[in-house]
Short mmCIF file of C-alpha atoms and ligand atoms in Angstrom, two decimals:
data_model
loop_
_atom_site.label_atom_id
_atom_site.label_comp_id
_atom_site.label_asym_id
_atom_site.label_seq_id
_atom_site.Cartn_x
_atom_site.Cartn_y
_atom_site.Cartn_z
CA MET A 1 52.23 -63.10 31.66
CA HIS A 2 55.00 -62.52 29.70
CA LEU A 3 56.23 -66.25 27.60
CA ASN A 4 58.87 -66.22 25.70
CA PRO A 5 60.40 -69.83 26.23
CA LEU A 6 63.62 -71.53 24.74
CA ILE A 7 63.14 -74.50 22.78
CA LEU A 8 65.46 -76.83 22.74
CA GLY A 9 65.22 -78.43 19.22
CA GLY A 10 66.26 -81.16 16.74
CA THR A 11 63.48 -83.37 16.78
CA THR A 12 60.55 -84.17 15.26
CA GLU A 13 59.11 -83.69 18.79
CA ALA A 14 60.32 -80.24 18.72
CA THR A 15 59.28 -79.38 15.09
CA ALA A 16 55.34 -80.61 16.31
CA LEU A 17 56.07 -78.23 19.46
CA CYS A 18 56.72 -75.64 17.14
CA ALA A 19 54.45 -75.95 15.32
CA ALA A 20 50.78 -75.96 17.78
CA LEU A 21 53.53 -72.15 20.50
CA ASP A 22 52.91 -70.99 16.84
CA ALA A 23 49.91 -71.50 16.71
CA ALA A 24 48.46 -70.95 20.05
CA GLY A 25 50.59 -67.51 19.32
CA ILE A 26 52.81 -67.48 21.53
CA SER A 27 56.44 -67.01 20.03
CA GLY A 28 59.68 -67.93 22.12
CA THR A 29 63.16 -69.23 19.82
CA VAL A 30 64.10 -72.35 18.93
CA SER A 31 67.53 -73.85 19.11
CA PHE A 32 69.92 -76.16 17.47
CA ALA A 33 72.83 -77.64 18.23
CA GLY A 34 74.33 -76.78 13.93
CA ARG A 35 74.85 -80.38 12.81
CA VAL A 36 71.91 -80.72 10.78
CA ARG A 37 73.06 -78.77 7.47
CA ARG A 38 69.87 -77.31 6.70
CA PRO A 39 67.23 -77.95 9.93
CA VAL A 40 63.31 -78.19 8.95
CA ARG A 41 62.12 -74.05 9.17
CA GLN A 42 59.84 -74.23 12.29
CA PRO A 43 57.82 -71.81 13.02
CA LEU A 44 59.58 -69.08 15.69
CA PRO A 45 62.86 -67.48 15.40
CA GLN A 46 66.04 -69.68 15.54
CA ARG A 47 68.97 -70.24 16.70
CA VAL A 48 71.91 -72.60 15.82
CA GLY A 49 75.38 -73.64 17.72
CA GLY A 50 76.62 -74.46 21.45
CA PHE A 51 75.42 -72.12 24.19
CA GLY A 52 79.32 -72.73 25.60
CA GLY A 53 78.22 -75.26 28.97
CA ALA A 54 75.65 -75.56 31.68
CA ALA A 55 77.22 -71.89 32.54
CA GLY A 56 76.88 -70.40 28.45
CA LEU A 57 73.57 -71.68 28.32
CA ALA A 58 72.56 -69.89 32.08
CA ALA A 59 73.98 -66.15 30.24
CA TYR A 60 71.97 -66.67 27.49
CA LEU A 61 69.02 -67.20 29.79
CA ALA A 62 69.23 -64.30 31.97
CA ALA A 63 70.40 -62.78 29.21
CA GLN A 64 67.40 -63.44 26.18
CA ARG A 65 64.99 -63.27 29.33
CA ILE A 66 63.49 -66.61 28.50
CA SER A 67 60.93 -67.37 30.60
CA HIS A 68 60.58 -71.10 30.28
CA VAL A 69 62.77 -74.12 28.97
CA ILE A 70 61.25 -76.95 27.23
CA ASP A 71 64.19 -79.98 26.35
CA ALA A 72 62.46 -81.13 23.41
CA THR A 73 66.54 -82.74 22.69
CA HIS A 74 66.64 -85.74 21.10
CA PRO A 75 66.62 -88.42 24.49
CA PHE A 76 70.54 -89.22 23.23
CA ALA A 77 71.25 -86.17 23.27
CA ALA A 78 72.93 -85.67 27.04
CA ARG A 79 75.11 -83.50 27.70
CA MET A 80 72.26 -81.13 26.42
CA SER A 81 69.83 -82.73 28.75
CA ALA A 82 71.98 -82.17 31.82
CA ASN A 83 73.66 -78.89 30.95
CA ALA A 84 69.93 -77.41 30.78
CA VAL A 85 69.35 -78.98 33.85
CA ALA A 86 72.20 -78.13 35.65
CA ALA A 87 71.15 -73.88 34.00
CA CYS A 88 67.17 -73.64 34.28
CA THR A 89 68.05 -74.49 38.73
CA ALA A 90 71.14 -71.92 38.36
CA ALA A 91 69.23 -69.13 36.41
CA ASN A 92 66.00 -70.14 38.29
CA VAL A 93 64.43 -70.10 35.01
CA PRO A 94 60.95 -73.45 34.65
CA LEU A 95 62.39 -76.40 32.18
CA ILE A 96 60.26 -79.15 31.08
CA ALA A 97 61.28 -82.03 28.72
CA LEU A 98 59.20 -83.44 25.46
CA THR A 99 60.14 -87.01 24.92
CA ARG A 100 58.93 -90.59 23.78
CA ALA A 101 58.35 -93.37 25.53
CA PRO A 102 61.31 -95.81 24.60
CA TRP A 103 60.51 -98.75 22.45
CA GLN A 104 59.30 -101.57 23.59
CA ALA A 105 60.33 -105.04 22.43
CA GLY A 106 57.56 -106.77 21.26
CA PRO A 107 56.26 -110.39 20.11
CA GLY A 108 58.63 -111.15 17.24
CA ASP A 109 61.03 -108.59 17.81
CA ASP A 110 64.47 -110.10 18.50
CA TRP A 111 66.42 -107.49 20.26
CA THR A 112 69.72 -108.03 21.56
CA HIS A 113 70.65 -105.03 24.06
CA VAL A 114 73.36 -102.83 24.72
CA PRO A 115 74.25 -100.13 27.27
CA ASP A 116 76.17 -97.87 25.49
CA ILE A 117 77.85 -97.23 21.45
CA ALA A 118 81.38 -99.10 22.50
CA GLY A 119 78.58 -101.25 23.56
CA ALA A 120 77.46 -101.66 20.04
CA VAL A 121 80.53 -101.91 18.65
CA ALA A 122 81.50 -104.53 20.99
CA ALA A 123 78.44 -107.17 19.71
CA LEU A 124 79.31 -106.30 16.19
CA ASP A 125 83.16 -108.12 17.15
CA ARG A 126 81.95 -110.80 15.01
CA PRO A 127 82.08 -112.50 11.54
CA ALA A 128 80.62 -110.19 8.48
CA LEU A 129 77.01 -109.64 8.11
CA ARG A 130 75.61 -106.57 6.19
CA VAL A 131 74.14 -104.03 9.04
CA MET A 132 71.75 -101.27 8.75
CA LEU A 133 73.81 -98.57 11.56
CA ALA A 134 70.73 -96.35 12.02
CA VAL A 135 73.08 -94.61 15.40
CA GLY A 136 73.57 -91.50 12.88
CA ARG A 137 76.57 -89.52 11.49
CA MET A 138 78.40 -88.56 14.94
CA HIS A 139 79.00 -92.27 16.00
CA LEU A 140 80.21 -93.53 12.78
CA ALA A 141 83.76 -93.16 13.20
CA GLU A 142 83.88 -95.15 16.36
CA PHE A 143 82.62 -98.30 14.28
CA ALA A 144 86.17 -98.25 12.44
CA PRO A 145 86.80 -102.01 14.84
CA ASN A 146 84.85 -103.34 12.88
CA PRO A 147 85.43 -103.46 8.90
CA GLN A 148 84.44 -106.04 8.37
CA HIS A 149 80.50 -106.76 8.10
CA PHE A 150 78.73 -103.74 4.84
CA TYR A 151 77.13 -101.01 6.62
CA LEU A 152 74.09 -99.50 4.93
CA LEU A 153 73.67 -96.08 6.38
CA ARG A 154 70.82 -94.10 6.60
CA LEU A 155 72.18 -90.07 7.13
CA ILE A 156 70.12 -86.76 6.39
CA ASP A 157 73.25 -84.93 5.46
CA ALA A 158 76.16 -86.56 3.66
CA PRO A 159 79.78 -87.38 5.91
CA ASP A 160 82.28 -84.61 5.76
CA THR A 161 85.58 -86.99 5.33
CA PRO A 162 85.96 -90.47 4.13
CA LEU A 163 84.62 -93.40 6.58
CA PRO A 164 86.95 -95.64 8.12
CA LEU A 165 84.21 -98.50 6.85
CA PRO A 166 84.96 -99.27 3.77
CA GLU A 167 82.53 -100.27 2.53
CA CYS A 168 79.43 -99.61 3.21
CA THR A 169 76.20 -97.44 0.92
CA ILE A 170 75.16 -94.03 2.02
CA VAL A 171 71.32 -93.25 1.76
CA GLN A 172 70.60 -89.27 2.34
CA ASP A 173 66.40 -89.52 3.03
CA ARG A 174 65.14 -87.81 6.23
CA GLY A 175 62.53 -89.11 8.03
CA PRO A 176 60.19 -89.66 9.61
CA PHE A 177 60.16 -92.69 7.35
CA SER A 178 57.46 -95.92 6.51
CA VAL A 179 57.65 -99.31 6.88
CA ALA A 180 56.44 -100.59 3.57
CA GLY A 181 60.22 -98.06 2.30
CA ASP A 182 62.69 -100.00 5.38
CA LEU A 183 61.37 -103.10 3.93
CA ALA A 184 61.93 -102.64 0.39
CA LEU A 185 65.36 -99.99 1.37
CA MET A 186 66.20 -103.14 4.11
CA ARG A 187 65.38 -105.70 1.35
CA ARG A 188 67.38 -104.47 -0.78
CA HIS A 189 70.20 -104.17 0.74
CA ARG A 190 70.28 -107.78 2.10
CA ILE A 191 70.61 -106.57 5.47
CA ASP A 192 71.53 -109.34 7.65
CA LEU A 193 71.30 -107.66 11.67
CA VAL A 194 69.77 -103.63 11.77
CA VAL A 195 71.73 -100.94 14.92
CA SER A 196 69.31 -98.70 16.72
CA LYS A 197 69.12 -95.75 19.20
CA ASN A 198 65.85 -96.72 21.33
CA SER A 199 64.88 -93.21 20.10
CA GLY A 200 61.04 -94.23 20.70
CA GLY A 201 58.85 -92.45 19.34
CA THR A 202 56.44 -92.33 15.35
CA GLY A 203 59.58 -90.68 13.65
CA ALA A 204 62.36 -93.14 13.60
CA ALA A 205 60.30 -96.38 14.26
CA ALA A 206 60.01 -97.72 11.37
CA LYS A 207 62.28 -100.21 10.55
CA ILE A 208 62.17 -101.62 13.88
CA THR A 209 58.81 -102.39 12.72
CA ALA A 210 59.83 -103.86 9.75
CA ALA A 211 63.18 -105.68 10.78
CA ARG A 212 60.21 -107.37 13.42
CA GLN A 213 58.68 -108.52 9.87
CA LEU A 214 61.40 -109.97 8.07
CA GLY A 215 62.75 -111.61 11.46
CA LEU A 216 65.76 -109.43 11.88
CA PRO A 217 67.79 -109.53 15.00
CA VAL A 218 68.32 -105.99 16.25
CA LEU A 219 71.16 -104.61 18.53
CA MET A 220 69.30 -102.07 20.16
CA ILE A 221 71.91 -99.18 21.84
CA ASP A 222 69.56 -98.00 25.70
CA ARG A 223 69.23 -94.45 26.04
CA PRO A 224 72.09 -93.03 28.48
CA ALA A 225 71.01 -91.85 31.63
CA ILE A 226 70.13 -88.33 32.30
CA PRO A 227 69.63 -86.45 35.50
CA PRO A 228 65.83 -85.84 36.52
CA ARG A 229 63.24 -83.33 35.32
CA ALA A 230 59.93 -82.46 34.75
CA GLU A 231 58.28 -84.21 32.18
CA ALA A 232 55.80 -83.95 29.61
CA HIS A 233 54.68 -86.39 26.60
CA SER A 234 53.06 -84.09 23.90
CA PRO A 235 52.52 -80.86 22.97
CA ALA A 236 49.98 -80.21 24.73
CA GLU A 237 51.32 -80.95 27.98
CA VAL A 238 54.25 -78.33 27.37
CA LEU A 239 51.23 -75.90 26.38
CA ASP A 240 49.77 -76.70 29.25
CA TRP A 241 52.39 -76.13 31.87
CA LEU A 242 53.30 -73.16 30.35
CA ARG A 243 50.08 -71.50 30.88
CA HIS A 244 50.20 -72.97 34.57
CA SER A 245 53.99 -72.66 36.04
CA GLY A 246 54.90 -69.74 37.31
CA THR A 247 57.57 -68.28 35.70
CA ALA A 248 60.09 -67.23 37.77
CA ARG A 249 61.74 -63.77 37.11
CA GLY A 250 56.65 -63.00 37.87
CA VAL A 251 56.96 -60.85 34.20
N1 LIG B 301 72.51 -88.23 19.71
C1 LIG B 301 71.21 -88.30 19.09
O1 LIG B 301 71.00 -89.60 18.60
C2 LIG B 301 70.39 -87.68 17.81
C3 LIG B 301 69.53 -87.55 17.20
C4 LIG B 301 68.22 -86.91 16.41
C5 LIG B 301 68.81 -85.35 16.29
N2 LIG B 301 69.77 -85.15 17.65
C6 LIG B 301 69.68 -83.24 18.02
O2 LIG B 301 70.49 -84.15 17.22
C7 LIG B 301 70.96 -82.27 18.18
C8 LIG B 301 72.95 -82.82 18.79
O3 LIG B 301 72.47 -83.86 19.69
P1 LIG B 301 73.92 -85.00 20.62
O4 LIG B 301 74.04 -85.37 20.84
O5 LIG B 301 74.82 -83.61 19.38
O6 LIG B 301 74.12 -83.45 21.71
P2 LIG B 301 74.90 -84.26 22.65
O7 LIG B 301 76.31 -84.95 22.39
O8 LIG B 301 74.14 -83.91 25.03
O9 LIG B 301 75.03 -82.06 22.96
C9 LIG B 301 76.76 -81.77 22.13
C10 LIG B 301 76.40 -80.07 22.34
O10 LIG B 301 76.00 -79.39 21.74
C11 LIG B 301 75.34 -78.23 22.24
N3 LIG B 301 73.85 -79.10 21.69
C12 LIG B 301 72.89 -79.65 21.96
N4 LIG B 301 71.91 -80.16 21.09
C13 LIG B 301 71.71 -78.51 21.28
C14 LIG B 301 70.93 -77.26 20.85
N5 LIG B 301 69.87 -77.29 20.62
N6 LIG B 301 70.82 -75.99 20.34
C15 LIG B 301 72.22 -75.51 21.26
N7 LIG B 301 73.16 -76.57 20.91
C16 LIG B 301 72.98 -77.55 21.75
C17 LIG B 301 75.45 -77.98 23.18
O11 LIG B 301 77.23 -76.55 22.92
P3 LIG B 301 77.95 -77.27 24.66
O12 LIG B 301 78.12 -77.23 25.29
O13 LIG B 301 78.25 -75.50 23.88
O14 LIG B 301 76.11 -75.52 24.82
C18 LIG B 301 76.29 -79.56 23.92
O15 LIG B 301 76.35 -79.51 24.71
C19 LIG B 301 70.49 -81.98 19.37
O16 LIG B 301 69.37 -80.79 18.47
C20 LIG B 301 69.51 -83.23 19.70
O17 LIG B 301 68.07 -83.09 19.31
C21 LIG B 301 70.29 -85.80 18.04
#
């Protein structure tokens, strides 16, 4: 069976999967949206940029004779994931998502759940705090209605345009992060509140552990809904699926 998988990437998990595929002697293509200026180098050939919606992705799958799609995007990349479900159904290409369980509050955690970014913005309509805002570069402007807070932003790339947040400090860094590092960062900036997407996984979990250890509240943004699809939770499971699921093309 000729395997020619497409990996929708942009996550630590996708990087681990590409390494596992390479180690297993399986090639394919990894795709990035192009949000990050210098994506982490992968052992597989890569492409960058949107496909042009579900129809564009379906056309790409056919043109490139893709045998399988592995959606290893971030759990908040809901549009890409929905497009993958629609395109794979239309093109009759097997799809699996490499997912990570959401974080769960445990003893010592002080979480308030909000359903989305707009909910986090609404919850920040309160007197000034020192906030670690860990929502990624794309959503920062949405926090403009609450300029009273100090915001600590950790970003892979500096923003292209000035931010509408008068009091903010940008730390440029790329995960995975350590608890010791995040404890020091939060102490240094005298953080009162952490705003986080419920990304799950290990790469970004340090700030949640650090918040617990410092007794800080967390405003936790719950995950967007994604249409049902097959799921795997490790690169090994994906490899097993690749080897055992029949390809739609029968090649
Ligand atoms: N959202 C987060 O918090 C977050 C965090 C860490 C990493 N990431 C990564 O950043 C990328 C973009 O995330 P997002 O939240 O902006 O996604 P999104 O809102 O679901 O996607 C918006 C559009 O970007 C394009 N796109 C997204 N991921 C792509 C990929 N891997 N390859 C090619 N095109 C892609 C697609 O364009 P077309 O419709 O034109 O195909 C998609 O419709 C993803 O690779 C994701 O894994 C996201």
